Tab-separated table of C-alpha atoms in Angstrom:
chain	number	residue	atom	x	y	z
A	1	LEU	CA	0.423	-0.367	0.114
A	2	ALA	CA	3.124	2.500	0.677
A	3	ASN	CA	3.949	1.509	-2.971
A	4	LEU	CA	0.935	2.258	-4.235
A	5	ASN	CA	0.643	5.751	-3.094
A	6	ILE	CA	3.990	6.434	-3.737
A	7	MET	CA	3.474	5.462	-7.226
A	8	TYR	CA	0.363	7.670	-7.480
A	9	GLY	CA	2.260	10.499	-5.878
A	10	LEU	CA	5.272	10.323	-9.100
A	11	ALA	CA	2.658	9.702	-11.518
A	12	ALA	CA	0.874	13.033	-10.566
A	13	ILE	CA	4.105	14.682	-10.446
A	14	ILE	CA	5.339	13.603	-13.746
A	15	CYS	CA	1.975	14.535	-15.527
A	16	GLY	CA	1.416	17.323	-13.376
A	17	GLY	CA	-1.893	16.269	-12.449
A	18	PHE	CA	-3.598	16.332	-16.006
A	19	PRO	CA	-4.496	13.336	-18.079
A	20	ILE	CA	-2.425	12.655	-20.946
A	21	VAL	CA	-4.657	12.617	-24.233
A	22	ASN	CA	-4.497	11.656	-28.117
A	23	SER	CA	-0.805	10.995	-27.777
A	24	PHE	CA	-0.860	7.254	-28.874
A	25	PRO	CA	-0.393	5.324	-31.672
A	26	SER	CA	-3.157	3.477	-33.198
A	27	TRP	CA	-1.768	-0.045	-32.351
A	28	TYR	CA	-1.463	1.085	-28.715
A	29	VAL	CA	-5.457	2.218	-28.812
A	30	PHE	CA	-5.934	-1.369	-30.790
A	31	THR	CA	-5.255	-3.498	-27.608
A	32	GLY	CA	-7.893	-1.717	-25.722
A	33	VAL	CA	-10.785	-1.687	-28.197
A	34	GLY	CA	-9.849	-3.796	-31.113
A	35	LYS	CA	-11.295	-6.983	-32.368
A	36	VAL	CA	-9.972	-9.973	-33.790
A	37	PHE	CA	-12.374	-12.122	-35.976
A	38	GLY	CA	-14.975	-10.337	-33.731
A	39	ILE	CA	-13.566	-11.004	-30.647
A	40	PRO	CA	-12.361	-7.860	-28.270
A	41	PHE	CA	-8.718	-8.381	-28.242
A	42	PRO	CA	-8.844	-7.198	-24.092
A	43	ALA	CA	-10.751	-10.725	-23.839
A	44	ILE	CA	-8.349	-12.583	-25.847
A	45	VAL	CA	-6.079	-11.608	-23.599
A	46	PHE	CA	-7.999	-12.296	-20.310
A	47	ILE	CA	-8.927	-15.716	-21.828
A	48	ALA	CA	-4.877	-16.476	-22.440
A	49	VAL	CA	-3.867	-15.064	-19.047
A	50	PHE	CA	-6.328	-17.077	-17.543
A	51	PHE	CA	-5.531	-19.972	-19.268
A	52	ILE	CA	-1.772	-19.743	-18.384
A	53	PHE	CA	-2.334	-18.839	-14.615
A	54	TRP	CA	-4.672	-21.997	-14.504
A	55	PHE	CA	-2.319	-24.294	-16.119
A	56	VAL	CA	0.811	-22.800	-13.763
A	57	THR	CA	-1.133	-22.943	-10.719
A	58	GLU	CA	-3.103	-26.503	-11.554
A	59	LYS	CA	-0.522	-28.746	-13.358
A	60	THR	CA	3.024	-27.549	-12.808
A	61	ASP	CA	5.762	-27.982	-9.993
A	62	LEU	CA	5.814	-24.197	-9.417
A	63	GLY	CA	2.416	-24.234	-8.996
A	64	ARG	CA	2.711	-26.542	-6.342
A	65	LYS	CA	4.831	-24.349	-4.542
A	66	ILE	CA	3.134	-21.630	-4.428
A	67	TYR	CA	-0.065	-23.412	-2.822
A	68	ALA	CA	2.602	-24.513	-0.242
A	69	VAL	CA	4.723	-21.332	0.041
A	70	GLY	CA	0.991	-19.581	0.675
A	71	GLY	CA	0.013	-22.432	3.228
A	72	ASN	CA	3.135	-22.677	5.231
A	73	ALA	CA	5.852	-21.131	4.183
A	74	GLU	CA	8.365	-22.873	7.268
A	75	ALA	CA	6.950	-26.087	6.034
A	76	ALA	CA	7.657	-25.339	2.638
A	77	ARG	CA	11.344	-24.112	3.284
A	78	LEU	CA	11.891	-27.676	5.343
A	79	ASN	CA	10.789	-29.720	2.409
A	80	GLY	CA	13.452	-27.730	0.233
A	81	ILE	CA	11.091	-25.125	-1.528
A	82	ASN	CA	12.866	-21.972	-2.045
A	83	VAL	CA	10.596	-19.666	-0.685
A	84	PHE	CA	12.005	-16.176	-1.042
A	85	ARG	CA	12.297	-17.198	-5.055
A	86	THR	CA	8.714	-18.849	-4.879
A	87	ARG	CA	7.537	-15.171	-3.010
A	88	ILE	CA	9.394	-13.094	-6.062
A	89	PHE	CA	8.047	-15.025	-8.818
A	90	VAL	CA	4.844	-14.368	-7.566
A	91	MET	CA	5.252	-10.601	-6.859
A	92	CYS	CA	6.538	-10.289	-9.983
A	93	ALA	CA	3.833	-12.000	-11.599
A	94	VAL	CA	1.307	-9.838	-10.143
A	95	GLN	CA	3.235	-6.569	-10.911
A	96	VAL	CA	3.322	-7.638	-14.755
A	97	MET	CA	-0.739	-8.491	-14.451
A	98	CYS	CA	-1.094	-5.387	-13.189
A	99	VAL	CA	1.008	-3.355	-16.114
A	100	LEU	CA	-0.963	-5.138	-18.806
A	101	ALA	CA	-4.471	-4.272	-16.905
A	102	ALA	CA	-3.475	-0.874	-16.862
A	103	PHE	CA	-1.880	-0.891	-20.378
A	104	MET	CA	-5.319	-2.059	-21.901
A	105	HIS	CA	-7.254	0.044	-19.748
A	106	SER	CA	-5.486	3.546	-20.779
A	107	ALA	CA	-5.829	2.075	-24.571
A	108	GLN	CA	-9.785	1.687	-24.162
A	109	VAL	CA	-9.944	5.349	-22.775
A	110	ALA	CA	-7.414	6.290	-25.252
A	111	SER	CA	-5.552	8.261	-22.248
A	112	GLY	CA	-3.247	8.159	-19.135
A	113	SER	CA	-4.415	9.530	-15.866
A	114	TYR	CA	-2.531	8.784	-12.492
A	115	SER	CA	-6.039	8.120	-10.646
A	116	PHE	CA	-6.739	5.532	-13.137
A	117	GLY	CA	-7.814	2.380	-11.121
A	118	LYS	CA	-7.441	4.508	-7.624
A	119	GLY	CA	-9.517	2.259	-5.546
A	120	TRP	CA	-9.757	-0.925	-7.396
A	121	GLU	CA	-8.002	-2.826	-4.957
A	122	VAL	CA	-10.806	-3.639	-2.556
A	123	ASP	CA	-12.583	-4.619	-6.028
A	124	VAL	CA	-9.850	-7.095	-6.128
A	125	ILE	CA	-9.386	-8.280	-3.006
A	126	SER	CA	-13.115	-9.068	-2.758
A	127	SER	CA	-13.423	-10.828	-5.822
A	128	VAL	CA	-10.526	-13.339	-4.712
A	129	VAL	CA	-12.047	-13.604	-1.305
A	130	ILE	CA	-15.549	-14.664	-2.454
A	131	GLY	CA	-13.809	-16.783	-5.534
A	132	GLY	CA	-12.496	-19.087	-2.249
A	133	THR	CA	-8.939	-17.852	-1.681
A	134	SER	CA	-8.071	-17.573	2.000
A	135	MET	CA	-6.566	-14.427	3.121
A	136	SER	CA	-4.037	-16.510	4.814
A	137	GLY	CA	-2.835	-18.323	1.816
A	138	GLY	CA	-2.442	-21.492	0.532
A	139	ILE	CA	-5.988	-21.939	-0.717
A	140	GLY	CA	-7.706	-20.844	-3.721
A	141	LYS	CA	-8.262	-21.770	-7.305
A	142	PRO	CA	-8.513	-19.566	-10.353
A	143	TRP	CA	-11.777	-20.792	-11.275
A	144	GLY	CA	-13.173	-19.421	-8.172
A	145	THR	CA	-11.341	-16.545	-8.750
A	146	LEU	CA	-12.970	-15.913	-12.107
A	147	MET	CA	-16.214	-16.343	-10.400
A	148	GLY	CA	-15.066	-14.075	-7.810
A	149	ILE	CA	-14.407	-11.304	-10.537
A	150	LEU	CA	-17.656	-12.233	-12.726
A	151	PHE	CA	-19.675	-11.747	-9.281
A	152	MET	CA	-18.333	-8.490	-8.627
A	153	GLY	CA	-18.546	-7.295	-12.401
A	154	VAL	CA	-22.293	-8.210	-12.101
A	155	VAL	CA	-22.662	-6.495	-8.708
A	156	ILE	CA	-21.012	-3.201	-9.571
A	157	ASN	CA	-22.917	-2.849	-13.132
A	158	ALA	CA	-25.916	-3.456	-11.691
A	159	MET	CA	-25.525	-0.717	-9.107
A	160	THR	CA	-24.178	1.471	-12.076
A	161	ILE	CA	-27.548	0.804	-13.827
A	162	LEU	CA	-29.722	1.216	-10.786
A	163	ASP	CA	-28.271	4.718	-10.437
A	164	VAL	CA	-27.269	3.751	-6.748
A	165	ASP	CA	-24.768	6.768	-5.622
A	166	ILE	CA	-21.212	6.325	-5.774
A	167	TYR	CA	-20.609	6.581	-1.859
A	168	ALA	CA	-23.204	3.913	-1.192
A	169	GLN	CA	-21.590	1.892	-3.831
A	170	TYR	CA	-18.108	2.391	-1.702
A	171	VAL	CA	-20.526	1.170	1.340
A	172	VAL	CA	-21.772	-2.102	-0.649
A	173	ARG	CA	-18.522	-3.132	-1.955
A	174	GLY	CA	-16.915	-2.799	1.735
A	175	ALA	CA	-19.562	-4.613	3.088
A	176	ILE	CA	-19.234	-7.326	0.329
A	177	MET	CA	-15.349	-7.755	1.136
A	178	ALA	CA	-16.035	-7.794	5.143
A	179	PHE	CA	-18.601	-10.550	4.827
A	180	ALA	CA	-16.637	-12.443	2.158
A	181	VAL	CA	-13.671	-12.364	4.594
A	182	LEU	CA	-15.773	-13.444	7.626
A	183	MET	CA	-17.378	-16.353	5.800
A	184	ALA	CA	-13.714	-17.412	4.386
A	185	THR	CA	-12.579	-17.399	8.337
A	186	LEU	CA	-15.542	-19.074	9.830
A	187	GLN	CA	-15.135	-21.825	6.965
A	188	SER	CA	-11.440	-22.157	8.013
A	189	LYS	CA	-12.230	-22.440	11.828
A	190	VAL	CA	-15.320	-25.158	10.901
A	191	LYS	CA	-12.715	-26.977	8.882
A	192	ALA	CA	-10.036	-26.868	11.414
């Protein structure tokens, strides 16, 4: 969160607090609004990235290491897993996906602003927790995360269509996140 705020501040300083518009090449805009055989390019990227991460987490040794480190780092270390390297890989993968998402989002609106994505971290965490990922790590599946993303997308779109006040939307999003974390905590206690 500290880095997040530092980056927001640096981006605002670089652009002087104003959005950067109408200075993108056509190939860049294509990544946000282009279509391939009638399918939006961002949807193709989303599906490709989803299946890559599904394959890595479900079918590879690296995926098993990620779950092991997330579940119990000390036990993973005692089993010969390089915990530091596994965590670095996960952090780098997350950052690459953030850059890709920001790249395509700015291409969709053909503009760049330091405030893009501000506040989305709550929606992301809510989606992941709703999808069954444990806040303490080691539990979660890509398909569950996909279901959480779809659920949050439906809720956010429904609130927009129903013209729910923007401030009330923040209350609803926060309540959903709190409920999801509470349910995940209760579920883990029941299993224990």
